[in-house]
Tab-separated table of C-alpha atoms in Angstrom:
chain	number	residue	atom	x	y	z
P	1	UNK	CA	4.086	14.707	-2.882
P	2	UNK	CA	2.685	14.286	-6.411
P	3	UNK	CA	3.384	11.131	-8.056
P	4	UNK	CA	2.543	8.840	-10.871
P	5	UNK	CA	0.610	6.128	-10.277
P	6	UNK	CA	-0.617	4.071	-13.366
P	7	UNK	CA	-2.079	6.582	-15.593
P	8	UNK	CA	-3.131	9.016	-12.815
P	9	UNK	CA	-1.039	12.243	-11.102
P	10	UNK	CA	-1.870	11.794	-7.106
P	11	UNK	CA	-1.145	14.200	-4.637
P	12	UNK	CA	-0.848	11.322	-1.549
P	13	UNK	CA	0.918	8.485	-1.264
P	14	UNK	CA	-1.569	6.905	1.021
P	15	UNK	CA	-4.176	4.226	-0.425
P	16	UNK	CA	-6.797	3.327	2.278
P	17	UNK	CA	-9.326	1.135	2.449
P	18	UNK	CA	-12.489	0.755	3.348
P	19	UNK	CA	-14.077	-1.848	5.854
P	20	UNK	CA	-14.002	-2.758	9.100
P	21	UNK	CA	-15.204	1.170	10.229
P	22	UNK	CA	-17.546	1.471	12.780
P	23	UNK	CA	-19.993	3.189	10.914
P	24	UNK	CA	-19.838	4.411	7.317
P	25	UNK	CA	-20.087	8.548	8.405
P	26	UNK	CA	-16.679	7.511	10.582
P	27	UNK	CA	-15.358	5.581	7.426
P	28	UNK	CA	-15.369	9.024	5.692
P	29	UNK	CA	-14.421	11.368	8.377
P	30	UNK	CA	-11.488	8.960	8.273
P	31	UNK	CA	-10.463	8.893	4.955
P	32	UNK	CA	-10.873	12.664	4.816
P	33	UNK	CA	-8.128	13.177	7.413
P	34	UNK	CA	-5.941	10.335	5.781
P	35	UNK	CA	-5.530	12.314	2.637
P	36	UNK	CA	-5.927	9.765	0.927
P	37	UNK	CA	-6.182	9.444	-3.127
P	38	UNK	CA	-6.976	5.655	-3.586
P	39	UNK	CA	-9.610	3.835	-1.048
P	40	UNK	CA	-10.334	-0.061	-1.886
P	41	UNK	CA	-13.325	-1.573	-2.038
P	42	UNK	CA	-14.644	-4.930	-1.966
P	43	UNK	CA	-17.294	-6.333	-3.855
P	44	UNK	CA	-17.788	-9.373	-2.148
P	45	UNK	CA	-17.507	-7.524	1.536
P	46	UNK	CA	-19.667	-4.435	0.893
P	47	UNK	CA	-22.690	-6.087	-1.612
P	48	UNK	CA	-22.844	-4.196	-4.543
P	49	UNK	CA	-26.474	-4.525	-5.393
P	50	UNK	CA	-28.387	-1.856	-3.804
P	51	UNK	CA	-25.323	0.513	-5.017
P	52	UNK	CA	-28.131	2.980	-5.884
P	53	UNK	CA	-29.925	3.418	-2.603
P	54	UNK	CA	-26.637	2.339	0.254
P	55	UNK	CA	-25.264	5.108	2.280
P	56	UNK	CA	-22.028	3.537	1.864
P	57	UNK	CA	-21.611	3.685	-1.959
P	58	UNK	CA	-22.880	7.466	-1.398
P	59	UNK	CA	-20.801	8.578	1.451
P	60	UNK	CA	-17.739	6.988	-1.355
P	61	UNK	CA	-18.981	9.091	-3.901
P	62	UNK	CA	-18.567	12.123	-1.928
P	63	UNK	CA	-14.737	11.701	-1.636
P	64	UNK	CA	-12.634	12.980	-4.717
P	65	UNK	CA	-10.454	9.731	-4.686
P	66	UNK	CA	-9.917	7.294	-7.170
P	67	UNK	CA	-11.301	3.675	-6.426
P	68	UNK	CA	-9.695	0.382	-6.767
P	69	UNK	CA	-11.668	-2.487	-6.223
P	70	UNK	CA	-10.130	-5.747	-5.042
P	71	UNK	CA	-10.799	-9.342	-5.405
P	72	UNK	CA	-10.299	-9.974	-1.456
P	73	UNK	CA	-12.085	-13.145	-0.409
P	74	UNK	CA	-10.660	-14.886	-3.931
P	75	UNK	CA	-9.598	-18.339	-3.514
P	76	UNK	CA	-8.490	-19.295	-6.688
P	77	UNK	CA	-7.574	-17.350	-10.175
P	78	UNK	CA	-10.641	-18.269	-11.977
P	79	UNK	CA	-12.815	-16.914	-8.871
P	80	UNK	CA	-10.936	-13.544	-8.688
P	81	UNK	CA	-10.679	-13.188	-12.658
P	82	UNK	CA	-15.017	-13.258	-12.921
P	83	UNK	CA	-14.773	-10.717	-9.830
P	84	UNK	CA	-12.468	-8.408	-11.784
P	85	UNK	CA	-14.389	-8.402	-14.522
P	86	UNK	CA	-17.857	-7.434	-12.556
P	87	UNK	CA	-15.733	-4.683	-10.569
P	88	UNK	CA	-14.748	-3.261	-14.563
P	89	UNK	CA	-18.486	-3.275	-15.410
P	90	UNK	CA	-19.686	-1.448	-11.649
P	91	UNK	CA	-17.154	0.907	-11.461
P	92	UNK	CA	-16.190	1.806	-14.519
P	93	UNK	CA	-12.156	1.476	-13.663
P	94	UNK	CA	-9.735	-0.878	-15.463
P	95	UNK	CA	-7.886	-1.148	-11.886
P	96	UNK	CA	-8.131	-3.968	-9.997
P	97	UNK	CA	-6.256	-4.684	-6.713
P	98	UNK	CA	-5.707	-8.446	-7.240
P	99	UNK	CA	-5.790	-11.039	-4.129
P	100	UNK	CA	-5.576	-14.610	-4.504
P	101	UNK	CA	-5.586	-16.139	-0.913
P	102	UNK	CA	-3.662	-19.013	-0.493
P	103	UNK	CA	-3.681	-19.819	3.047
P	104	UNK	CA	-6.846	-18.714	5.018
P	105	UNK	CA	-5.242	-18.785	8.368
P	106	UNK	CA	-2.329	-16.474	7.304
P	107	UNK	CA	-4.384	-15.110	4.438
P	108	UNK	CA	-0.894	-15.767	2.165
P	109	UNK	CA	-1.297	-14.841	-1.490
P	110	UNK	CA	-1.135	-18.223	-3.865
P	111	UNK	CA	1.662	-17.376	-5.719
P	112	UNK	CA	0.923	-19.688	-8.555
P	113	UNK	CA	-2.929	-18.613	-8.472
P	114	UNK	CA	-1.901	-14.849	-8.439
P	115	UNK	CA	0.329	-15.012	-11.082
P	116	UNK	CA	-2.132	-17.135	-13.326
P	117	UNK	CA	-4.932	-14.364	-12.351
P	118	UNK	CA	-2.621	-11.692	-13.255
P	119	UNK	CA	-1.416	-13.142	-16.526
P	120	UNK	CA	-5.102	-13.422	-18.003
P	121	UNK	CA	-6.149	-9.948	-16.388
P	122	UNK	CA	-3.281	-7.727	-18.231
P	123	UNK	CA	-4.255	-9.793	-21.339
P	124	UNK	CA	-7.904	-8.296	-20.469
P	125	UNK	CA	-6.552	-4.927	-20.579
P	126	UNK	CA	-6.464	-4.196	-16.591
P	127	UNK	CA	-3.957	-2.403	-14.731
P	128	UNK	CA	-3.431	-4.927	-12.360
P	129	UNK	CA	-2.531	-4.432	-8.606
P	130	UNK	CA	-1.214	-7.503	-7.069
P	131	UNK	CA	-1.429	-8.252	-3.598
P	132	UNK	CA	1.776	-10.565	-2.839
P	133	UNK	CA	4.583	-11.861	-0.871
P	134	UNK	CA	7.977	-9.940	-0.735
P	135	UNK	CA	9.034	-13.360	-2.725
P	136	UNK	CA	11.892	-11.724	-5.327
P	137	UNK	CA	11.233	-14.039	-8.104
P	138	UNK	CA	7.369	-14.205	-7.981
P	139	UNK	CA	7.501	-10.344	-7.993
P	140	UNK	CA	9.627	-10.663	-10.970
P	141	UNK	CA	6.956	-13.069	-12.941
P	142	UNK	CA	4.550	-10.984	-11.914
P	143	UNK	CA	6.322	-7.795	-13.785
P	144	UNK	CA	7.202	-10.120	-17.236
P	145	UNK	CA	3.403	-10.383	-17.074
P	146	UNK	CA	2.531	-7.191	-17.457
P	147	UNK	CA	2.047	-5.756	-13.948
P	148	UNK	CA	3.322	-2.173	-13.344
P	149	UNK	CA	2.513	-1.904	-9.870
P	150	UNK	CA	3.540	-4.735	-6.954
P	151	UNK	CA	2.039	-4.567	-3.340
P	152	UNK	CA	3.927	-6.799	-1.108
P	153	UNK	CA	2.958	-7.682	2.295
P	154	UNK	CA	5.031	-6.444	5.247
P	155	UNK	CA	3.413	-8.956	7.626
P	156	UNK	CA	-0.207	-11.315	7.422
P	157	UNK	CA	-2.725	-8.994	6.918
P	158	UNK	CA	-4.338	-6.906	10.329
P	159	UNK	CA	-1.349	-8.311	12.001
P	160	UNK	CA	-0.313	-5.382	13.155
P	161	UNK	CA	3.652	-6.960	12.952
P	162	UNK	CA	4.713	-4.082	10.925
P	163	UNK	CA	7.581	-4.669	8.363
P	164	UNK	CA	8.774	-8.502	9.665
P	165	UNK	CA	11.289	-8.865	6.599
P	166	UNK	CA	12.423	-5.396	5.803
P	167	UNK	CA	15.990	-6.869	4.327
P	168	UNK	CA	13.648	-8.506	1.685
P	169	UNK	CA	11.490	-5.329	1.059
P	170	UNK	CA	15.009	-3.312	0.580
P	171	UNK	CA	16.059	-6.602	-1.572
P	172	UNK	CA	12.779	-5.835	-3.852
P	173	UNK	CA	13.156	-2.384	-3.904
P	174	UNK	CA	16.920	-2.397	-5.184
P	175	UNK	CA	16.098	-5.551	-7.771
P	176	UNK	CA	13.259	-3.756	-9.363
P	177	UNK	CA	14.047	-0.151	-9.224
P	178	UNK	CA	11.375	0.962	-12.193
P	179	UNK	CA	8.604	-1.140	-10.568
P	180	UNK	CA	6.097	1.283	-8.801
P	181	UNK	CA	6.044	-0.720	-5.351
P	182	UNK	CA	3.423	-0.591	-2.417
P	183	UNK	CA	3.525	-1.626	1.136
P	184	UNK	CA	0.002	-3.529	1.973
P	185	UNK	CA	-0.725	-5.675	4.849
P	186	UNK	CA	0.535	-5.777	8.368
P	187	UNK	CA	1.145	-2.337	9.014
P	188	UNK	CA	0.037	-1.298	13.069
P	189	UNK	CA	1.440	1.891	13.622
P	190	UNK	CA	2.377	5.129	12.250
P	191	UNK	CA	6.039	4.189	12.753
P	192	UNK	CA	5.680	1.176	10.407
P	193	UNK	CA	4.498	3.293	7.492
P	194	UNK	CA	7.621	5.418	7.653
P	195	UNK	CA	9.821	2.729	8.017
P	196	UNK	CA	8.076	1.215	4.825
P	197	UNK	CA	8.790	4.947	2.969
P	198	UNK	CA	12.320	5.125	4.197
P	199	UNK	CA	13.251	1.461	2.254
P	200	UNK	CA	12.155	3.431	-0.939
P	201	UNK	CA	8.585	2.366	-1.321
P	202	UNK	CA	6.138	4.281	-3.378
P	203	UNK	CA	2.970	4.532	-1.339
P	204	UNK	CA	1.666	2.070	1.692
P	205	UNK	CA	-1.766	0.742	2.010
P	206	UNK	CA	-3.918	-0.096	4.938
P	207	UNK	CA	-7.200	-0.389	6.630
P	208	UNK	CA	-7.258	-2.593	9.712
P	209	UNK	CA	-4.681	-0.010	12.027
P	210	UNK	CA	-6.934	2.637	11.168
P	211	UNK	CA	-10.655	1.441	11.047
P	212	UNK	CA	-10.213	-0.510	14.113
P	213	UNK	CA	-7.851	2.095	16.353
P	214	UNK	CA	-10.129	3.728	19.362
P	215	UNK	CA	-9.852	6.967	17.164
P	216	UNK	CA	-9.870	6.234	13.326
P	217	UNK	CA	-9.908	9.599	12.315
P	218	UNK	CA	-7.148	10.570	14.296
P	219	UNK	CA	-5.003	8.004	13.748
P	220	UNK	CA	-5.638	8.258	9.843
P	221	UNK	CA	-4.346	11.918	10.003
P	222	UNK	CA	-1.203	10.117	12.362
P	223	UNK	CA	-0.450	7.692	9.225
P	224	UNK	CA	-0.467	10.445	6.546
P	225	UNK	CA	2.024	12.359	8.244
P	226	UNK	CA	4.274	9.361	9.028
P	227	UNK	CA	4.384	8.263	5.025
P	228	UNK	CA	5.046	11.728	4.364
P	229	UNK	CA	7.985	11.969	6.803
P	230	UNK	CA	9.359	8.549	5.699
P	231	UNK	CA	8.971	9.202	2.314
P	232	UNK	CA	10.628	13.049	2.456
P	233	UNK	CA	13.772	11.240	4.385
P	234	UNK	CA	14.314	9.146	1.737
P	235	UNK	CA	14.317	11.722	-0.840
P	236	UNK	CA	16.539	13.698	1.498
P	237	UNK	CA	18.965	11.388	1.791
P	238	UNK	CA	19.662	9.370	5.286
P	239	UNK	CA	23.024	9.094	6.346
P	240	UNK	CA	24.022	5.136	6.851
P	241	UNK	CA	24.021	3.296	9.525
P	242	UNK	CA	27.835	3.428	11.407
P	243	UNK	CA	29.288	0.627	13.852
P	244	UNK	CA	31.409	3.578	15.555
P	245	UNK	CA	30.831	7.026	16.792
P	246	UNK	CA	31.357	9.863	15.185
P	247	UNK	CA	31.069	12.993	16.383
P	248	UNK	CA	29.106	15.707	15.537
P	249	UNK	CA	31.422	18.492	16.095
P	250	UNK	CA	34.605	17.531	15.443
P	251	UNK	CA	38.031	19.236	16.759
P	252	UNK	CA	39.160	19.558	13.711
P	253	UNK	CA	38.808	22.632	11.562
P	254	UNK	CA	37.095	24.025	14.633
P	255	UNK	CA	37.962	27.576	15.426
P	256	UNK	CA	40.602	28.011	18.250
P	257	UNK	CA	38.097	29.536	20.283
P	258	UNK	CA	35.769	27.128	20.397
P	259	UNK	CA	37.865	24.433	21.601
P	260	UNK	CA	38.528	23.317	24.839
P	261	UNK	CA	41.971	24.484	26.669
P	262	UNK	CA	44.991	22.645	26.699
């Protein structure tokens, strides 16, 4: 399953993050089993100050993934920008997964504040990670300003809805068909995440379905095999959908012997 994601060869197509664990040991166990190449991480929801002495920055460093931070928490694009730029300094990464919440009750990106956000960060030199709706035409601003990589929602995020508009996650995916694009937000179950992989997508990301399942280690290992089944039917090749039967061993070219008598 290696793939090209910005300017780094992964070997999963499962990014992860990393809150809402019970306890930072089962954070890691977790993201172990996922597979995972890319965890998130939040400065404003895991305080970056004592990253020296916390047993969550260390239990991080002991996973051979690539970080992205995020802006989650950002209400506007002047508050996320200043966040993106401390998250360069403390990681030492030019990626940035950028959220610019809109709505708090739905957590819905601002378009207009995302877009602003994303503008100034690609002028910044970041490769910029946008959290946003499964809108066609922002997604398309948001690639004439520089962004490589799109992450629309399939539902509000922790929702657990799964993919609530999947004829406008096919739309994006046939529109912009050299735009790397990842599922994020809303996914609940395994079942979801292959669904997501058989549209197309590139990669999902989650946290909530597995930090907060009654086993998150198991059910991490359950969502790396789903993107890895929806994503090898795609490749394969899916027959289409059919509004009449067909059967599977037609009469037809079928050896006398094998049919039925007369």
């Amino acid at each position: 399953m290696s793939w090209q994601l910005a300017d780094k060869q992964l070997n999963s197509r499962f990014l992860i993050g990393s809150s809402l664990y019970p306890s930072p040991a089962v954070m890691q166990q977790a993201i172990r089993a996922s597979g995972a190449a890319v965890v998130t991480v939040s400065l404003r929801r895991q305080n970056p100050a004592g990253i020296d002495s916390n047993p969550f920055w260390d239990l991080l460093r002991e996973l051979p993934l690539e970080l992205l931070p995020n802006t989650a928490g950002c209400h506007s694009a002047a508050e996320a920008i200043t966040t993106a730029q401390m998250a360069r300094e403390l990681f030492g990464t030019h990626w940035i997964k950028l959220e610019v919440i809109g709505d708090t009750h739905t957590l819905q990106p601002d378009p207009f504040g995302l877009l602003e956000a994303a503008t100034e960060l690609v002028r910044q030199g970041f490769e910029v990670f946008p959290y946003c709706t499964d809108d066609l035409v922002l997604c398309e601003r948001l690639l004439e300003a520089g962004c490589r990589i799109l992450m629309p929602w399939a539902a509000p995020i922790g929702s657990a809805r799964g993919l609530q508009n999947p004829s406008a996650l096919r739309t994006l995916r046939a529109r912009l068909p050299q735009a790397t694009l990842i599922v994020d937000a809303g996914l609940g179950r395994p079942s979801h995440a292959a669904a997501a992989m058989e549209l197309g997508y590139d990669g999902v990301l989650l946290n909530t379905a597995v930090a907060e399942a009654r086993d998150p280690v198991a059910m991490a290992r359950a969502f790396a095999l789903a993107i890895e089944a929806g994503h090898l039917a795609f490749a394969s090749g899916m027959i289409p959908e059919r509004d009449f039967a067909k059967p599977s061993t037609p009469t037809a070219g079928t050896p006398f012997w094998q049919q039925e008598p007369g």
